[in-house]
mmCIF file of C-alpha atoms and ligand atoms in Angstrom:
data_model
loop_
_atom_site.group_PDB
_atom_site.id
_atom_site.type_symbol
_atom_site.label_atom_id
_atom_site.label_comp_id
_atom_site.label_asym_id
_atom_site.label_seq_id
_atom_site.Cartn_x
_atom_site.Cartn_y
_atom_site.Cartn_z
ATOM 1 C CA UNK A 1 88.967 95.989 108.359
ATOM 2 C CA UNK A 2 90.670 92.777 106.772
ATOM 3 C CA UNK A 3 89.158 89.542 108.150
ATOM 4 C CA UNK A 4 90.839 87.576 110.534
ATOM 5 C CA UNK A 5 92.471 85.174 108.459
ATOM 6 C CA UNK A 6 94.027 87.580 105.670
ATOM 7 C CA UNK A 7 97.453 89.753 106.654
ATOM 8 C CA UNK A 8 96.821 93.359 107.409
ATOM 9 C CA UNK A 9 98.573 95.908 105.033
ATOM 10 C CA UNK A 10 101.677 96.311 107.355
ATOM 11 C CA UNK A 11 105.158 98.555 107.006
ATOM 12 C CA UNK A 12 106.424 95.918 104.480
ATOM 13 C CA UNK A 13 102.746 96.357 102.358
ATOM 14 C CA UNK A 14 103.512 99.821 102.186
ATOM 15 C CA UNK A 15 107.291 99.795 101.438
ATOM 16 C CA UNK A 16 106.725 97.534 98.527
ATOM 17 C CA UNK A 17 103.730 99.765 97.356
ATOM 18 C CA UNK A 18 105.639 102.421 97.842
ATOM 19 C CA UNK A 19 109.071 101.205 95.629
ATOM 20 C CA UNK A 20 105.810 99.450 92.911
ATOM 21 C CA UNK A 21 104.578 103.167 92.084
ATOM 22 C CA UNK A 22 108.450 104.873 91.933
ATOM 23 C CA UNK A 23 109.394 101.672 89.219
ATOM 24 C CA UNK A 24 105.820 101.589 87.740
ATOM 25 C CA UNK A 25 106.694 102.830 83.629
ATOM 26 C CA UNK A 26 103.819 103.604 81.548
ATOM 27 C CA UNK A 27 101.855 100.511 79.912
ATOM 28 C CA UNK A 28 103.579 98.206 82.698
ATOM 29 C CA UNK A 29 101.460 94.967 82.712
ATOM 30 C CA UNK A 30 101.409 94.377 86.337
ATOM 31 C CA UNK A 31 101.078 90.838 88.158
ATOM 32 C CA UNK A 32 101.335 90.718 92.214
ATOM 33 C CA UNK A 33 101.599 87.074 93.699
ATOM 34 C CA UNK A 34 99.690 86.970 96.634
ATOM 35 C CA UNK A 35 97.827 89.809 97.095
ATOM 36 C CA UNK A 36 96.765 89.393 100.471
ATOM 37 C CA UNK A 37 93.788 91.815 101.515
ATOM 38 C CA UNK A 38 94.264 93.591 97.991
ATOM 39 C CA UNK A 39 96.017 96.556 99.169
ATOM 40 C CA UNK A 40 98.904 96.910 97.078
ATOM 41 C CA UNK A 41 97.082 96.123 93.779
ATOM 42 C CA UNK A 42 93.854 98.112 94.402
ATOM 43 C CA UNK A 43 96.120 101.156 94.397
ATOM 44 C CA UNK A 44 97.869 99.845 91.634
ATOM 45 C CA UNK A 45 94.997 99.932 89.425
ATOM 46 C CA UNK A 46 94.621 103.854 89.177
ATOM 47 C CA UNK A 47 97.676 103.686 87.523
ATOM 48 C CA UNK A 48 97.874 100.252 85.707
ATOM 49 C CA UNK A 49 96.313 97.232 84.266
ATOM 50 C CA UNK A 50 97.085 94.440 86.844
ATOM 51 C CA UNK A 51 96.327 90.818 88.170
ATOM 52 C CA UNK A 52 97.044 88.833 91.008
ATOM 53 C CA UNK A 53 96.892 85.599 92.871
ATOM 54 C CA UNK A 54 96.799 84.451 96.099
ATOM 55 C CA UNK A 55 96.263 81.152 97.187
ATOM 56 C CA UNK A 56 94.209 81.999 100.405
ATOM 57 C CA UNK A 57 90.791 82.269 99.452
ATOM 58 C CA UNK A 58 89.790 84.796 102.265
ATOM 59 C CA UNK A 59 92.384 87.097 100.890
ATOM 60 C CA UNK A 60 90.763 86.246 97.490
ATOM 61 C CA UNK A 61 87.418 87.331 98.140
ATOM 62 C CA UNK A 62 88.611 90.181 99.892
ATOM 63 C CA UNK A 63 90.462 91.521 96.912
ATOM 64 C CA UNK A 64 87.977 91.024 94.721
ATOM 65 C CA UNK A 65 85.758 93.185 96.979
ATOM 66 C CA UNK A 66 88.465 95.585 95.784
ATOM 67 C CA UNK A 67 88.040 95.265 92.375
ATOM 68 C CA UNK A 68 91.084 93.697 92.125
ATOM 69 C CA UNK A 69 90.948 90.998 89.196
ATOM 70 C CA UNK A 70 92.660 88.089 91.517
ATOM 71 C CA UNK A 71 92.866 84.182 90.639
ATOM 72 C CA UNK A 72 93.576 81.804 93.495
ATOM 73 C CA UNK A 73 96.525 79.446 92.591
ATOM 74 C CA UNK A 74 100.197 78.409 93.872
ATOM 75 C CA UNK A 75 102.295 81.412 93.094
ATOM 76 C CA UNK A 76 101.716 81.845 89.270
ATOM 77 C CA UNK A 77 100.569 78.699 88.560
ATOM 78 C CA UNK A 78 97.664 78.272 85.396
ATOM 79 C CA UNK A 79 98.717 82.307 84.524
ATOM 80 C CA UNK A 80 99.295 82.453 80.554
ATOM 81 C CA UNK A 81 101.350 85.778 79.355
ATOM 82 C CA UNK A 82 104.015 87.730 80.633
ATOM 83 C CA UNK A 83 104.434 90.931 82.935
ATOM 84 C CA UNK A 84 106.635 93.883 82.823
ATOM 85 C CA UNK A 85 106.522 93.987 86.676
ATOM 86 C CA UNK A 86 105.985 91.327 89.050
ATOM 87 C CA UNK A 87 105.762 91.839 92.764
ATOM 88 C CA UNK A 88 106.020 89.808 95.750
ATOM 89 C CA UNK A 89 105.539 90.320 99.232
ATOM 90 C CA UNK A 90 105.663 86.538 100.724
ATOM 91 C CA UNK A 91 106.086 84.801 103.669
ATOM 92 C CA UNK A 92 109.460 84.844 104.758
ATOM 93 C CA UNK A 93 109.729 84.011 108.735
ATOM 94 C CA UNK A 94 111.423 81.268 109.566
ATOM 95 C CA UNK A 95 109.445 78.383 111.152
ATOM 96 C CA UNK A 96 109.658 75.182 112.897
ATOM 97 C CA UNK A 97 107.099 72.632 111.970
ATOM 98 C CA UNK A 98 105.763 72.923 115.499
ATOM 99 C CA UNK A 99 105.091 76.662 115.367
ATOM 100 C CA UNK A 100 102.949 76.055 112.178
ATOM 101 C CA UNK A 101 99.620 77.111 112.583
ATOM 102 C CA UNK A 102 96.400 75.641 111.342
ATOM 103 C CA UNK A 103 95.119 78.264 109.456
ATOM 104 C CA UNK A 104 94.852 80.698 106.352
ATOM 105 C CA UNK A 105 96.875 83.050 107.840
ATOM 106 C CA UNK A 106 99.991 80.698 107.746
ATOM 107 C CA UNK A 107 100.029 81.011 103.956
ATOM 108 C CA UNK A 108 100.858 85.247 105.348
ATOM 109 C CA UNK A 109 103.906 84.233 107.262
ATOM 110 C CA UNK A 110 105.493 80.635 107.051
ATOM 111 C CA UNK A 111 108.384 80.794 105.440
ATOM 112 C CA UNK A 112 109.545 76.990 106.486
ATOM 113 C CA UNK A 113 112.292 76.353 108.082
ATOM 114 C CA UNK A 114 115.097 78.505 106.421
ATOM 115 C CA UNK A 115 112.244 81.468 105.721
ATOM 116 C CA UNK A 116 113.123 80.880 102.171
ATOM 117 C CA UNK A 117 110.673 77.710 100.945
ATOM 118 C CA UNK A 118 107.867 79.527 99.188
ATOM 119 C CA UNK A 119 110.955 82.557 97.773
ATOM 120 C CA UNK A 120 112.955 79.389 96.466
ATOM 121 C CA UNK A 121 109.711 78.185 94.671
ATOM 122 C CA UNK A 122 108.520 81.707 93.039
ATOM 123 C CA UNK A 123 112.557 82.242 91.873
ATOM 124 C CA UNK A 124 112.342 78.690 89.977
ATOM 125 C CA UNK A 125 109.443 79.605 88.579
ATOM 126 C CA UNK A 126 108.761 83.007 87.748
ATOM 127 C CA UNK A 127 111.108 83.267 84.549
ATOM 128 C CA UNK A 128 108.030 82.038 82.964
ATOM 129 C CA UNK A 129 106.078 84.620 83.203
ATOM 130 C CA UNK A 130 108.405 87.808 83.266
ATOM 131 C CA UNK A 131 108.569 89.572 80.317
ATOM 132 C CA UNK A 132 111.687 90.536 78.340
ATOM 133 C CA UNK A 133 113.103 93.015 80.065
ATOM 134 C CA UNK A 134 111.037 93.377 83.112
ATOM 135 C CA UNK A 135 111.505 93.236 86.854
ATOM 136 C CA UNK A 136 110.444 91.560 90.258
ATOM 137 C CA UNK A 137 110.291 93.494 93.116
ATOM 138 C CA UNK A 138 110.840 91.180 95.916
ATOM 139 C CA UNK A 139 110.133 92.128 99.673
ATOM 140 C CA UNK A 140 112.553 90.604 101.742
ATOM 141 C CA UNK A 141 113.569 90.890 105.270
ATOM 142 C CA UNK A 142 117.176 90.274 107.459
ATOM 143 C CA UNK A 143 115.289 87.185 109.121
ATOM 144 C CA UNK A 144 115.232 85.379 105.826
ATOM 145 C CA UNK A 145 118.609 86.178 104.884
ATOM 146 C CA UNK A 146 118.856 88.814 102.377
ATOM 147 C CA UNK A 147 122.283 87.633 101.306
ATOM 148 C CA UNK A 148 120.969 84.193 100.976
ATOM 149 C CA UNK A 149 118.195 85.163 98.851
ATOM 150 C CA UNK A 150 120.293 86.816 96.414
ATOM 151 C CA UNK A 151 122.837 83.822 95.724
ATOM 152 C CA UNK A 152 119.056 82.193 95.286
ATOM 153 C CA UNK A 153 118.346 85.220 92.305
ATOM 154 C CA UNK A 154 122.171 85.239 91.166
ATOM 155 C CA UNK A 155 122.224 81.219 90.653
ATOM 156 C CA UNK A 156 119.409 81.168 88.362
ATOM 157 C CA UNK A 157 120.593 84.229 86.066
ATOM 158 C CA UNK A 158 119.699 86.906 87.601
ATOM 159 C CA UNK A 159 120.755 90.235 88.642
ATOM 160 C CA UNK A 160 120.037 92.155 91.886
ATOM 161 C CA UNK A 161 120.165 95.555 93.650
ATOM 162 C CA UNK A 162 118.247 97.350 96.155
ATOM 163 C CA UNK A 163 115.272 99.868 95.825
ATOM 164 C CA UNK A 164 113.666 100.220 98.876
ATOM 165 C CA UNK A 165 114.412 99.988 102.988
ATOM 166 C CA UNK A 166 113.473 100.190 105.837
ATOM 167 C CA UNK A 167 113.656 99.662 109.498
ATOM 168 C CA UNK A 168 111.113 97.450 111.418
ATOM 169 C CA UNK A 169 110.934 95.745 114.760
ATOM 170 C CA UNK A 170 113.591 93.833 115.152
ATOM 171 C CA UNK A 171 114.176 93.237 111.583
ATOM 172 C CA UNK A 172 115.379 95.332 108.557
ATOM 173 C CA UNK A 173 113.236 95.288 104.789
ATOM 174 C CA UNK A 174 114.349 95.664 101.896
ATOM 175 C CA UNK A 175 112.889 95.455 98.440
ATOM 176 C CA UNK A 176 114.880 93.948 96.396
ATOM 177 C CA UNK A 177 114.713 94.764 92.138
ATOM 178 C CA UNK A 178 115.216 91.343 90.601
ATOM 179 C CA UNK A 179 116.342 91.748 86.814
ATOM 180 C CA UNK A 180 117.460 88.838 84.202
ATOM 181 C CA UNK A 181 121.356 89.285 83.490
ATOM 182 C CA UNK A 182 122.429 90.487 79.910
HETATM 183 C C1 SAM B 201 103.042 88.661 103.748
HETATM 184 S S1 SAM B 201 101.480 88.405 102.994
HETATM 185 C C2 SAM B 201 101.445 89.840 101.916
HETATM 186 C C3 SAM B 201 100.051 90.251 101.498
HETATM 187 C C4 SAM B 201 99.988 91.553 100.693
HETATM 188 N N1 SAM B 201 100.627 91.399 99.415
HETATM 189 C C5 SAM B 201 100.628 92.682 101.471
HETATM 190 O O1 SAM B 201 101.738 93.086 101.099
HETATM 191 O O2 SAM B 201 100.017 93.145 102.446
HETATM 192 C C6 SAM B 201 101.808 87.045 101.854
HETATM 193 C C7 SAM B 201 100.639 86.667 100.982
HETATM 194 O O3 SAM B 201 101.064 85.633 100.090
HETATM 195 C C8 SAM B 201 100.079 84.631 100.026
HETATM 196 N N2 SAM B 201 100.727 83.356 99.655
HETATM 197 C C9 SAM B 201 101.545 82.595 100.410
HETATM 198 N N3 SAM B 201 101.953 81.513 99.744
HETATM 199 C C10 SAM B 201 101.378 81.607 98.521
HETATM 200 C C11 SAM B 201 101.413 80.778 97.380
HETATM 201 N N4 SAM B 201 102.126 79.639 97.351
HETATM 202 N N5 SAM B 201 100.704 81.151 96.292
HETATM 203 C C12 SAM B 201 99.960 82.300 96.306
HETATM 204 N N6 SAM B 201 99.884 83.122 97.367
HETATM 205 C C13 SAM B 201 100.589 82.792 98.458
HETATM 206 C C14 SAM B 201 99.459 84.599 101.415
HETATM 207 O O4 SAM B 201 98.189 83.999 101.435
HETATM 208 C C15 SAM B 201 99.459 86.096 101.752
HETATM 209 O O5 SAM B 201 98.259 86.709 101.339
#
């Protein structure tokens, strides 16, 4: 059982698990950005050398207990070297400053007003660390704008197209595959 203050594996943990292992090519170096309870990159790790972050220190500890090899930063912040595959599962709900909650699990779901804060920060700043020739797989869902998000990707050079969906409550996820353009 995850503790209280780190996001459950949900349908969206396993959908982006579940695109991760059908992209995964052998000798991938693998970096997820905020882990969360470890899921994702714990399962990873059969198949993979991997690292992550997460920036909630609960989830941290949590995927450590894993034996995942996690650092808590900002996104990808203080990481040296490059990945093949980067994935990303963030918080994407659109909220109000007064809905914000007080706690850990924020960091899970706040989005900021538009949904798309924390995306717009990771797509400014993961260039740095993707390798030539390697891929993001992005979790994204119709409440942040999926459109949106792309013209995000596209303005900064990069190319786009679908791997993964599915159907939730009251919302539609996708996983988008995030390349650099030619
Ligand atoms: C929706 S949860 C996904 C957790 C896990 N990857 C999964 O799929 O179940 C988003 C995760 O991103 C983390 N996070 C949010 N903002 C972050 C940031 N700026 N830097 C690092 N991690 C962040 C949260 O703490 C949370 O664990």
């Amino acid at each position: 059982m995850t503790h209280p203050q780190v996001y459950s594996p949900e349908l969206d943990t396993y959908l982006l698990l579940e695109c991760s292992l059908q992209e995964l090519r052998p000798g991938d170096r693998v970096l997820e950005v905020g882990t969360g309870s470890g899921y994702i990159a714990s399962r990873l790790i059969r198949e993979t050398g991997i690292v992550a972050t997460d920036i909630n220190p609960f989830a941290v500890k949590e995927a450590r207990e894993l034996g995942v090899d996690v650092v808590r930063t900002d996104l990808m912040d203080g990481l040296c070297g490059q990945f093949e595959m980067i994935l990303f599962n963030p918080p994407y709900l659109p909220t109000q400053p007064e809905e914000r909650i007080p706690d850990w699990l924020e960091y899970a779901l706040d989005g900021g007003v538009s949904g798309r804060e924390v995306i717009t920060r990771f797509a400014a700043q993961v260039g740095r660390v993707l390798a030539p020739g390697g891929r993001i797989l992005l979790l994204v869902s119709s409440l942040t704008g999926i459109h949106e998000v792309g013209e995000i990707f596209r303005g900064l050079g990069y190319d786009l197209s679908m791997t993964g969906q599915r159907e939730a409550f009251e919302e539609t996820l996708v996983v988008l595959k995030i390349t650099r353009r030619e």
